[in-house]
XYZ file of C-alpha atoms in Angstrom:
706
model
C 171.198 257.780 99.295
C 173.480 254.940 100.383
C 173.864 254.174 104.071
C 177.605 254.894 103.714
C 176.657 258.527 103.033
C 174.981 258.817 106.450
C 176.483 259.913 109.740
C 174.629 258.457 112.728
C 175.009 260.658 115.796
C 175.234 259.043 119.180
C 172.332 259.970 121.436
C 174.570 262.305 123.443
C 175.652 264.051 120.229
C 172.024 264.219 119.128
C 170.924 265.838 122.383
C 173.640 268.480 122.001
C 172.603 269.029 118.378
C 168.996 269.635 119.470
C 169.754 272.047 122.340
C 168.773 275.254 120.448
C 165.232 273.926 119.877
C 164.193 273.557 123.540
C 162.819 270.072 123.081
C 161.578 268.248 126.216
C 164.497 265.865 126.696
C 165.122 264.604 130.260
C 168.164 266.051 132.043
C 171.254 264.047 131.196
C 175.043 264.055 131.359
C 177.651 262.240 129.291
C 180.512 260.698 131.239
C 183.655 258.966 130.031
C 184.726 257.184 133.222
C 183.274 255.592 136.331
C 184.690 258.445 138.420
C 182.857 261.006 136.269
C 179.685 258.913 136.555
C 179.854 258.899 140.354
C 180.450 262.655 140.396
C 177.436 263.249 138.143
C 175.141 260.891 140.081
C 174.237 263.313 142.860
C 173.389 266.119 140.417
C 170.595 264.144 138.762
C 167.254 262.950 140.084
C 166.991 259.186 140.569
C 166.052 256.750 139.223
C 168.458 257.044 136.298
C 168.874 255.367 132.932
C 172.369 254.465 131.710
C 172.943 254.342 127.939
C 176.159 253.256 126.287
C 177.349 255.483 123.420
C 178.930 253.946 120.331
C 178.415 255.076 116.703
C 178.647 251.461 115.568
C 175.791 250.264 117.807
C 172.488 251.714 116.612
C 170.015 249.635 118.594
C 171.275 250.072 122.139
C 168.603 247.988 123.883
C 169.244 244.992 121.639
C 172.951 245.209 122.492
C 172.197 245.256 126.219
C 173.788 248.661 126.785
C 170.689 250.372 128.227
C 170.112 249.970 131.989
C 166.942 251.201 133.681
C 166.052 252.131 137.254
C 169.476 252.958 138.701
C 168.918 254.147 142.289
C 172.302 253.808 144.037
C 176.018 254.259 143.501
C 176.516 250.504 143.822
C 174.046 249.867 140.996
C 175.669 252.637 138.992
C 179.138 251.097 139.316
C 177.967 247.577 138.416
C 175.932 248.593 135.369
C 178.509 251.129 134.137
C 181.188 248.454 133.975
C 178.811 245.975 132.331
C 177.927 248.470 129.575
C 181.594 249.303 128.959
C 182.465 245.596 128.696
C 179.653 244.938 126.208
C 180.684 247.819 123.941
C 184.324 246.713 124.038
C 183.263 243.159 123.150
C 181.709 244.318 119.843
C 184.322 244.170 117.088
C 185.012 247.622 115.678
C 182.781 249.419 118.184
C 184.125 252.664 119.612
C 183.387 253.615 123.218
C 182.059 257.204 123.290
C 181.040 257.318 126.924
C 177.884 256.541 128.880
C 174.880 258.838 129.097
C 173.289 259.256 132.531
C 169.682 260.385 132.110
C 166.809 260.976 134.477
C 164.238 258.208 134.056
C 160.710 259.142 132.938
C 157.642 257.638 134.591
C 155.397 255.322 132.614
C 152.774 256.929 130.429
C 151.343 256.963 126.905
C 154.093 256.270 124.399
C 154.338 257.759 120.908
C 156.941 257.823 118.176
C 157.777 261.114 116.484
C 160.217 261.017 113.608
C 161.484 262.602 110.416
C 162.556 260.996 107.179
C 163.929 262.875 104.193
C 162.449 261.571 100.983
C 164.612 261.808 97.859
C 161.760 263.507 95.959
C 159.589 265.420 98.416
C 162.014 266.234 101.207
C 161.305 265.953 104.915
C 158.334 263.940 106.150
C 156.980 263.891 109.699
C 156.037 260.526 111.182
C 153.859 260.129 114.284
C 152.291 257.029 115.730
C 152.047 254.504 118.517
C 155.469 254.318 120.139
C 157.635 252.025 122.194
C 157.457 248.334 121.342
C 154.218 248.910 119.431
C 156.038 250.575 116.523
C 157.037 247.285 114.899
C 153.952 245.393 116.082
C 151.151 247.799 115.151
C 152.838 250.029 112.563
C 150.112 252.515 113.450
C 151.654 255.647 111.979
C 150.724 258.694 109.928
C 153.055 260.556 107.572
C 152.858 264.286 106.857
C 154.733 266.537 104.444
C 156.779 269.087 106.392
C 156.304 271.796 107.474
C 153.273 270.378 109.301
C 150.734 272.893 110.610
C 148.846 272.424 113.860
C 145.666 271.700 111.898
C 147.441 269.058 109.805
C 148.929 267.518 112.954
C 145.491 267.178 114.541
C 144.198 265.473 111.373
C 147.150 263.061 111.469
C 146.575 262.188 115.132
C 142.849 261.646 114.594
C 143.614 259.095 111.852
C 145.712 256.921 114.188
C 144.124 253.693 115.395
C 145.293 254.553 118.917
C 143.622 257.975 118.790
C 140.896 256.964 121.295
C 143.664 256.101 123.796
C 145.496 259.353 123.086
C 142.210 261.182 123.573
C 141.487 259.668 127.007
C 139.485 256.520 126.243
C 137.284 255.353 129.165
C 138.570 257.915 131.599
C 142.213 257.449 130.694
C 144.606 260.378 130.637
C 144.456 262.474 127.511
C 147.831 263.395 126.062
C 148.711 267.076 125.944
C 148.229 267.997 122.269
C 149.770 271.403 122.878
C 153.015 269.723 123.994
C 152.892 267.437 120.951
C 152.431 270.411 118.659
C 155.329 272.245 120.341
C 157.630 269.316 119.523
C 156.423 269.192 115.907
C 156.830 272.937 115.350
C 160.368 272.700 116.726
C 161.094 269.912 114.243
C 159.754 272.102 111.418
C 162.375 274.697 112.374
C 165.040 271.997 112.752
C 164.779 270.726 109.169
C 164.503 274.250 107.800
C 167.790 275.136 109.494
C 169.438 271.754 108.795
C 168.359 270.370 105.391
C 171.189 267.838 105.683
C 169.164 265.862 108.238
C 168.139 262.513 106.772
C 166.356 260.982 109.738
C 165.256 261.769 113.263
C 163.784 259.124 115.551
C 162.226 259.986 118.923
C 160.979 256.722 120.402
C 159.400 256.672 122.792
C 158.030 260.109 123.539
C 156.209 259.582 126.848
C 153.195 261.691 127.784
C 152.503 261.846 131.531
C 150.551 264.245 133.739
C 150.179 266.949 131.127
C 153.864 266.666 130.175
C 155.881 265.137 127.350
C 159.402 263.711 127.476
C 161.595 262.483 124.600
C 163.231 259.354 125.994
C 165.403 258.283 123.067
C 167.039 260.315 120.303
C 168.497 259.029 117.049
C 169.662 261.348 114.283
C 171.184 260.555 110.884
C 172.804 263.324 108.825
C 173.822 263.221 105.182
C 177.532 263.503 104.490
C 176.923 263.754 100.751
C 177.178 267.097 98.979
C 174.172 266.191 96.797
C 170.815 266.841 98.404
C 167.217 267.471 97.449
C 167.572 271.234 97.169
C 170.408 271.074 94.632
C 169.372 268.023 92.651
C 165.932 269.065 91.432
C 165.598 270.014 87.779
C 165.466 273.642 86.797
C 161.936 274.682 85.860
C 161.684 275.223 82.102
C 159.736 277.812 80.171
C 156.454 276.509 78.783
C 155.603 279.574 76.731
C 155.616 277.572 73.507
C 153.614 274.583 74.735
C 150.339 276.066 73.540
C 151.618 275.795 69.964
C 152.332 272.124 70.627
C 148.673 271.489 71.417
C 147.333 273.934 68.845
C 149.761 273.906 65.908
C 148.873 275.412 62.541
C 151.699 273.518 60.826
C 153.279 270.111 61.458
C 156.458 268.550 60.035
C 156.588 264.744 60.170
C 160.250 263.692 60.076
C 160.392 260.039 59.069
C 157.018 260.036 57.324
C 156.407 257.220 54.863
C 153.678 255.822 52.646
C 154.087 252.433 54.314
C 151.271 251.892 56.862
C 153.185 249.033 58.435
C 155.752 251.511 59.739
C 155.150 253.872 62.647
C 155.958 256.895 60.495
C 153.318 255.799 58.000
C 150.604 255.414 60.608
C 151.563 258.698 62.269
C 151.074 260.850 59.185
C 147.923 258.926 58.213
C 146.375 259.560 61.635
C 147.201 263.282 61.410
C 145.523 263.518 57.999
C 142.533 261.214 58.584
C 141.493 262.830 61.858
C 140.916 266.224 60.306
C 143.961 268.398 60.993
C 143.304 271.496 58.900
C 146.751 273.100 59.056
C 149.843 272.666 56.905
C 151.489 269.212 56.785
C 155.124 268.822 55.757
C 156.404 265.238 55.341
C 160.200 264.996 55.719
C 162.027 262.061 54.151
C 164.997 262.320 51.749
C 163.845 259.146 49.951
C 160.488 260.515 48.748
C 159.231 263.378 46.634
C 155.643 263.112 47.828
C 153.894 261.255 50.655
C 150.113 260.838 50.676
C 149.797 263.637 48.144
C 151.913 266.123 50.117
C 155.240 267.509 48.867
C 158.073 265.828 50.775
C 161.232 267.625 51.935
C 164.715 266.163 52.505
C 165.070 267.983 55.857
C 163.141 270.407 58.045
C 165.550 273.146 57.005
C 164.230 272.864 53.457
C 160.620 273.599 54.438
C 159.891 277.110 53.093
C 157.360 278.111 55.764
C 157.241 278.309 59.564
C 156.662 275.068 61.461
C 154.931 274.974 64.868
C 155.569 271.303 65.669
C 158.102 268.727 64.502
C 157.130 265.057 64.875
C 160.362 263.037 64.801
C 159.997 259.310 64.172
C 163.396 258.060 62.923
C 166.188 255.840 64.278
C 167.612 257.127 67.569
C 171.102 257.855 66.166
C 169.676 260.445 63.747
C 167.570 262.304 66.313
C 170.187 264.728 67.761
C 171.033 265.947 64.259
C 167.370 266.471 63.425
C 166.761 268.426 66.647
C 169.729 270.650 65.709
C 168.081 271.212 62.320
C 164.862 272.145 64.133
C 166.818 274.684 66.177
C 168.288 276.238 63.032
C 164.835 276.331 61.453
C 163.389 278.070 64.519
C 161.014 275.230 65.432
C 160.174 275.496 69.144
C 158.230 272.245 69.737
C 159.069 268.632 68.969
C 157.713 265.173 69.733
C 160.360 262.439 69.617
C 158.709 259.027 69.219
C 161.926 257.075 68.632
C 163.110 254.534 71.204
C 166.719 253.600 71.894
C 167.583 256.220 74.502
C 167.964 256.095 78.298
C 165.702 253.056 78.508
C 168.365 250.860 76.820
C 171.349 251.842 78.938
C 174.502 253.958 78.856
C 174.780 254.468 75.087
C 171.157 255.516 74.859
C 171.599 257.832 77.832
C 174.394 259.655 76.010
C 172.091 260.286 73.043
C 169.352 261.480 75.378
C 171.778 263.826 77.182
C 172.758 265.276 73.814
C 169.113 266.028 73.038
C 168.650 267.601 76.467
C 171.604 269.904 75.853
C 170.191 271.061 72.495
C 166.782 271.591 74.110
C 168.290 273.751 76.869
C 170.501 275.783 74.552
C 167.794 276.575 71.988
C 164.646 276.557 74.110
C 162.972 273.725 72.195
C 160.181 272.054 74.145
C 160.191 268.289 73.679
C 157.804 265.419 74.422
C 159.670 262.115 74.617
C 161.765 260.427 73.431
C 160.251 256.928 73.505
C 156.686 258.261 73.428
C 153.522 257.218 71.621
C 152.689 260.889 71.163
C 149.967 263.384 71.955
C 146.309 264.031 71.183
C 144.609 267.440 71.276
C 140.982 266.569 70.544
C 139.367 270.055 70.397
C 141.643 270.931 67.431
C 141.491 267.477 65.779
C 145.208 267.019 66.342
C 146.192 263.361 66.623
C 149.997 263.360 66.603
C 150.353 259.793 67.875
C 151.133 256.475 66.203
C 149.486 254.065 68.675
C 146.973 251.541 67.352
C 144.336 253.109 69.607
C 143.835 255.650 66.812
C 142.361 252.886 64.660
C 139.205 253.388 66.769
C 136.252 254.372 64.617
C 134.792 256.797 67.159
C 136.933 259.350 68.964
C 135.455 261.708 71.532
C 136.465 265.178 72.568
C 135.899 266.107 76.204
C 137.327 268.047 79.118
C 139.683 265.470 80.725
C 143.397 266.163 80.451
C 145.330 262.878 80.693
C 149.104 262.563 81.209
C 150.836 259.191 81.270
C 154.377 257.942 81.823
C 153.408 254.710 80.080
C 152.451 255.081 76.441
C 151.043 251.591 75.979
C 149.034 251.659 79.201
C 147.884 255.212 78.569
C 146.655 254.376 75.083
C 144.764 251.327 76.360
C 142.948 253.561 78.854
C 142.202 255.998 76.030
C 140.585 253.187 74.035
C 138.489 252.156 77.048
C 137.343 255.728 77.556
C 136.328 256.191 73.915
C 134.471 252.892 74.082
C 132.300 254.442 76.831
C 131.905 257.749 75.009
C 134.275 259.531 77.410
C 136.307 262.277 75.756
C 139.626 264.016 76.391
C 140.813 267.562 75.874
C 144.473 266.540 75.808
C 146.132 263.130 76.021
C 149.909 263.031 76.469
C 152.449 260.213 76.683
C 155.562 261.815 78.230
C 157.930 258.926 77.424
C 161.443 259.422 78.812
C 160.658 263.095 79.581
C 164.011 264.490 78.446
C 162.450 267.947 78.662
C 158.731 268.203 79.418
C 157.422 266.000 82.217
C 154.205 265.469 84.150
C 154.475 268.699 86.226
C 154.906 270.781 83.052
C 151.698 269.401 81.587
C 149.749 269.764 84.844
C 150.921 273.381 84.869
C 149.640 273.891 81.319
C 146.345 272.066 81.841
C 145.667 274.046 85.040
C 144.727 277.068 82.918
C 143.695 275.280 79.725
C 140.145 276.405 78.902
C 139.342 273.023 77.340
C 140.293 271.055 80.463
C 138.212 270.600 83.628
C 139.995 267.707 85.360
C 143.572 266.362 85.150
C 144.246 262.626 85.378
C 147.738 261.093 85.525
C 149.425 257.710 85.395
C 152.734 258.176 87.238
C 155.636 255.792 87.675
C 158.040 258.235 89.345
C 158.643 261.913 89.954
C 161.996 263.694 89.923
C 161.002 267.346 90.302
C 158.987 267.904 93.466
C 159.187 271.688 93.326
C 157.656 271.885 89.834
C 155.009 269.357 90.837
C 154.123 271.413 93.908
C 153.898 274.607 91.847
C 151.771 272.970 89.156
C 149.328 271.251 91.518
C 148.926 274.457 93.520
C 148.016 276.237 90.281
C 145.469 273.509 89.464
C 143.943 273.758 92.947
C 143.645 277.533 92.642
C 141.760 277.007 89.381
C 139.574 274.285 90.984
C 140.808 271.602 88.610
C 141.134 268.253 90.404
C 144.446 266.446 89.893
C 144.005 262.662 90.037
C 147.098 260.445 90.166
C 147.493 256.700 89.930
C 151.042 256.135 91.204
C 152.746 252.768 90.830
C 155.457 251.429 93.141
C 153.541 250.950 96.382
C 155.396 247.746 97.268
C 158.961 248.317 96.091
C 160.948 246.320 98.624
C 164.179 247.685 97.207
C 163.697 251.098 98.810
C 166.370 252.031 101.324
C 165.443 251.673 104.970
C 168.196 252.765 107.341
C 168.648 251.578 110.884
C 165.814 253.404 112.585
C 162.120 252.919 113.104
C 161.398 256.064 111.106
C 163.464 254.928 108.140
C 161.929 251.487 107.965
C 158.329 252.656 108.342
C 158.263 255.917 106.366
C 158.959 254.321 102.988
C 159.125 256.165 99.688
C 155.525 255.410 98.770
C 154.186 256.871 102.014
C 156.036 260.074 101.141
C 153.929 260.286 97.986
C 150.794 259.839 100.091
C 151.872 262.625 102.438
C 152.862 264.998 99.654
C 149.702 264.361 97.631
C 147.588 264.977 100.723
C 149.435 268.241 101.414
C 149.047 269.412 97.808
C 145.388 268.491 97.409
C 146.156 265.730 94.881
C 143.730 262.785 94.878
C 145.620 259.489 94.841
C 143.739 256.739 93.039
C 143.847 253.119 94.186
C 142.771 251.503 90.915
C 144.158 252.088 87.432
C 140.657 252.187 85.921
C 139.856 255.099 88.257
C 142.018 257.330 86.073
C 139.039 257.151 83.695
C 136.109 256.346 86.017
C 136.791 259.087 88.559
C 137.972 261.611 85.982
C 134.809 261.129 83.910
C 132.685 261.867 86.968
C 134.613 265.049 87.761
C 134.177 266.079 84.133
C 130.372 266.309 84.471
C 129.384 266.303 88.157
C 129.039 269.295 90.493
C 130.942 268.974 93.774
C 128.999 267.903 96.869
C 128.859 270.243 99.871
C 129.191 267.397 102.355
C 129.409 263.605 102.743
C 125.701 262.752 103.220
C 124.702 260.294 100.516
C 121.169 259.486 99.414
C 120.864 255.948 98.012
C 118.150 255.088 95.483
C 117.719 251.547 94.124
C 115.105 249.028 93.020
C 116.725 246.227 95.024
C 116.967 245.612 98.741
C 120.262 243.804 98.199
C 121.684 246.768 96.307
C 120.555 249.067 99.140
C 122.579 247.168 101.709
C 125.658 246.774 99.481
C 125.864 250.484 98.628
C 125.190 251.496 102.251
C 127.953 249.167 103.486
C 130.389 250.577 100.938
C 129.517 254.128 101.953
C 130.351 253.205 105.530
C 133.676 251.711 104.430
C 134.629 254.942 102.648
C 133.548 257.179 105.517
C 130.410 258.465 103.782
C 127.199 259.053 105.713
C 123.811 257.540 104.843
C 121.524 259.914 106.784
C 117.823 259.727 107.520
C 115.728 261.841 105.153
C 113.547 264.742 106.223
C 110.953 264.110 103.500
C 110.551 260.337 103.532
C 106.768 260.723 103.934
C 106.622 262.355 100.499
C 108.457 259.382 99.024
C 105.864 256.972 100.471
C 103.253 258.592 98.223
C 105.112 257.411 95.120
C 106.324 253.904 95.940
C 104.591 250.606 96.796
C 103.850 249.957 100.489
C 106.346 247.104 100.485
C 109.153 249.450 99.364
C 111.442 251.465 101.632
C 110.902 255.232 101.754
C 113.756 255.868 104.162
C 117.395 256.121 103.111
C 118.571 253.840 101.522
C 115.436 253.980 99.333
C 114.109 250.843 97.639
C 111.461 251.695 95.011
C 111.165 247.938 94.248
C 110.864 246.215 90.890
C 107.525 247.960 90.323
C 109.605 250.757 88.874
C 109.647 248.726 85.676
C 105.866 248.906 85.387
C 105.661 252.554 86.508
C 108.934 254.258 85.568
C 107.250 257.682 85.808
C 107.169 257.365 89.619
C 110.954 257.149 89.665
C 111.415 260.751 88.567
C 109.344 262.079 91.473
C 111.266 260.006 94.017
C 114.502 261.122 92.418
C 113.571 264.814 92.718
C 112.313 264.515 96.305
C 115.479 262.720 97.420
C 117.744 265.159 95.642
C 115.990 268.161 97.171
C 116.195 266.751 100.717
C 118.382 269.038 102.836
C 120.038 266.009 104.458
C 121.387 264.814 101.094
C 124.608 266.183 99.553
C 124.902 263.661 96.723
C 122.768 260.902 95.244
C 123.832 257.346 94.406
C 121.539 255.397 92.053
C 122.217 251.687 91.684
C 120.294 249.743 89.038
C 120.470 245.980 88.702
C 118.985 244.367 85.571
C 116.538 246.891 84.086
C 116.071 246.541 80.331
C 114.811 248.694 77.492
C 112.360 250.311 77.013
C 112.024 250.969 80.777
C 115.769 251.518 81.167
C 115.637 254.206 78.468
C 112.770 255.995 80.214
C 114.663 255.966 83.509
C 117.814 257.180 81.797
C 115.969 260.066 80.173
C 114.451 261.083 83.528
C 117.845 260.976 85.264
C 119.445 263.143 82.571
C 116.562 265.645 82.702
C 116.825 266.032 86.469
C 120.623 266.099 86.366
C 120.607 268.974 83.870
C 119.329 271.371 86.564
C 120.863 269.691 89.610
C 123.431 271.388 91.841
C 124.164 268.071 93.544
C 126.003 265.055 92.070
C 123.917 262.176 90.734
C 126.188 259.154 90.306
C 124.662 256.133 88.585
C 125.664 252.480 88.666
C 124.254 249.598 86.641
C 125.155 246.025 87.546
C 123.143 244.320 84.801
C 124.386 243.591 81.296
C 124.376 246.527 78.890
C 123.147 244.203 76.125
C 119.589 244.268 77.504
C 119.483 248.062 77.552
C 121.354 249.218 74.427
C 119.184 252.313 73.876
C 119.646 253.463 77.455
C 123.397 252.920 77.329
C 123.653 254.778 74.020
C 121.700 257.670 75.547
C 124.130 257.919 78.450
C 127.065 257.636 76.058
C 125.835 260.433 73.806
C 125.444 262.662 76.865
C 128.949 261.639 78.078
C 127.277 260.753 81.375
C 129.334 257.944 82.984
C 127.660 254.757 84.199
C 129.553 252.499 86.608
C 129.212 248.740 86.320
C 129.777 247.818 89.987
C 128.650 249.235 93.349
C 132.323 249.482 94.337
C 133.108 251.835 91.441
C 129.986 253.861 92.156
C 130.880 254.516 95.795
C 134.573 255.046 95.060
C 133.667 257.826 92.655
C 131.450 259.424 95.316
C 134.293 259.160 97.800
C 136.647 261.168 95.561
C 133.964 263.749 94.734
C 133.328 264.257 98.459
C 137.051 264.409 99.232
C 137.684 267.136 96.671
C 134.467 268.942 97.605
C 135.628 269.161 101.221
C 139.017 270.419 100.081
C 137.555 273.248 97.979
C 135.030 274.115 100.708
C 137.893 274.408 103.212
C 139.859 276.677 100.860
C 136.802 278.910 100.353
C 136.327 279.224 104.124
C 140.013 280.050 104.637
C 139.878 282.666 101.880
C 136.792 284.269 103.462
C 138.586 284.429 106.834
C 141.595 286.111 105.198
C 139.337 288.701 103.554
C 137.555 289.422 106.856
C 140.842 289.907 108.664
């Protein structure tokens, strides 16, 4: 939204606007003249604050039109006239009176604000207030409505939380008063969705009280808002046929491997699709031994999926033919649509209209395609499909970038990591990321959902889909680009400048139980762990290594990610199996002697895993080589087979000295992480999701009891 579409209320107007919500705003009175000011003076408790009102002056203090500590009529007269003169001296500024307000004593200052995100709607902002807003930027963002429990979690994450909680005998702020303000704001935005921003700064907490000392409100004057601009949710009843077709038409197929249409049909055939294949190209009678048809309408049998890979200008006509034929699913690979500008957008809009009118579900345009590994369906033309070995698995992957998504697919296959479904959504004229999350949430072949996201336009569908995934205990992992887009709008308030678009994604993901990834490779690394590991019941990590240096590195990283490295209850048992110069206490160092006696490792592994103080186990190898590395790998996999706790393994040394061990892990689709950082990051996400599911189980039990 442009700033011209915003109406900034004066503070006096804002206070009137907020009256129905019983917010703790100091007593005040707006006056238009010095005579009115003098008449109001005796009705208020001194000292007073005078604030000049002008819609054109947003930052009143900077303009010198805020006067503190007014105790007498003489002071009132002097400062009133000074404020009026300063407003009148600003070109174009309108004088809307002066607000007389009872002054609040010094105390602990916070900022409480609201910003309406264009995708996710209203966000609550809380943090260190007053002058510390710009200096510290110590804030937390929450998706509204914010519950009391969520508010407490937000406050506890603030750097100033110890001060708010009464550090060293200081006064603790009244959390009940804070929550009362927040719950009132929840009601405010529900009643007034047109609110774009609210800025309370500072909110001063004193002697078990709270007072809002400054109010700024911006309201949208535009008729377009979040509630009316979201896309209508589309039926996905036919999507299953897209992933599991029994017949495929390839429109634009060719015998020429140098062309995308040639590679596409070759990949479909070579990767074992056992259904009917119908090449469509008016220039050919046969393609790769299959009868070729001049159009989809000429195909005599039913078609589950049309793969359209022709010049953009021909695509609308072909989609109309698909509609006449009764084809309900299509993948449009062609580029030349919205990504090239206005002319391409018109073509894309035409396709969208046909899709809506005839109920055709579409991936693309401008997509690399889709892979459905369990059914040997490889309807994609990317060079990644030249890979010799392709692996089926239980990771569903959705990407807004075809090229980047296919590169991650190649990396995963290189490690033996398999996918259930892999989708490049392209321009998403019809089906988008939320639609595929919704499908994968109940897909029996999918255990975890991983996404590469550039943007999101339909928050409601995303919320519905991620809720469905959470109910089915399928983690949704998202790597979202755009963290540092300086072009995002920031209007003239602290809230607007701090609560940027990217923080809204953080808040929404946190609310929805979506795990936001910090590294692009985590879309594979973390997903592969979720695909095989049980969830931990807590954040106590046992560390097992053959290197003192590795012990300290992994322990430090655990501390950085908020994971505990507890003392073990059974460390005496471990002493029986390791050299006297090793360390039997967590983190455990079995020393390099493990190479000479790899059988001892299994016993230490079992003892550590069974320790009641351990929720998950981190194993960090350095440079072990075959055959010892293979023996250790076999023992880990044997123990893991019956384990109810995660065993996450890292290996810093080169894989070239342990090829048999690495092949063993690969065949078992058991991920190995090549740095301590990746190892601990994976544990962090496992713990985070484990805590989330544990919390949901507890809440469900409480509901049943009540």
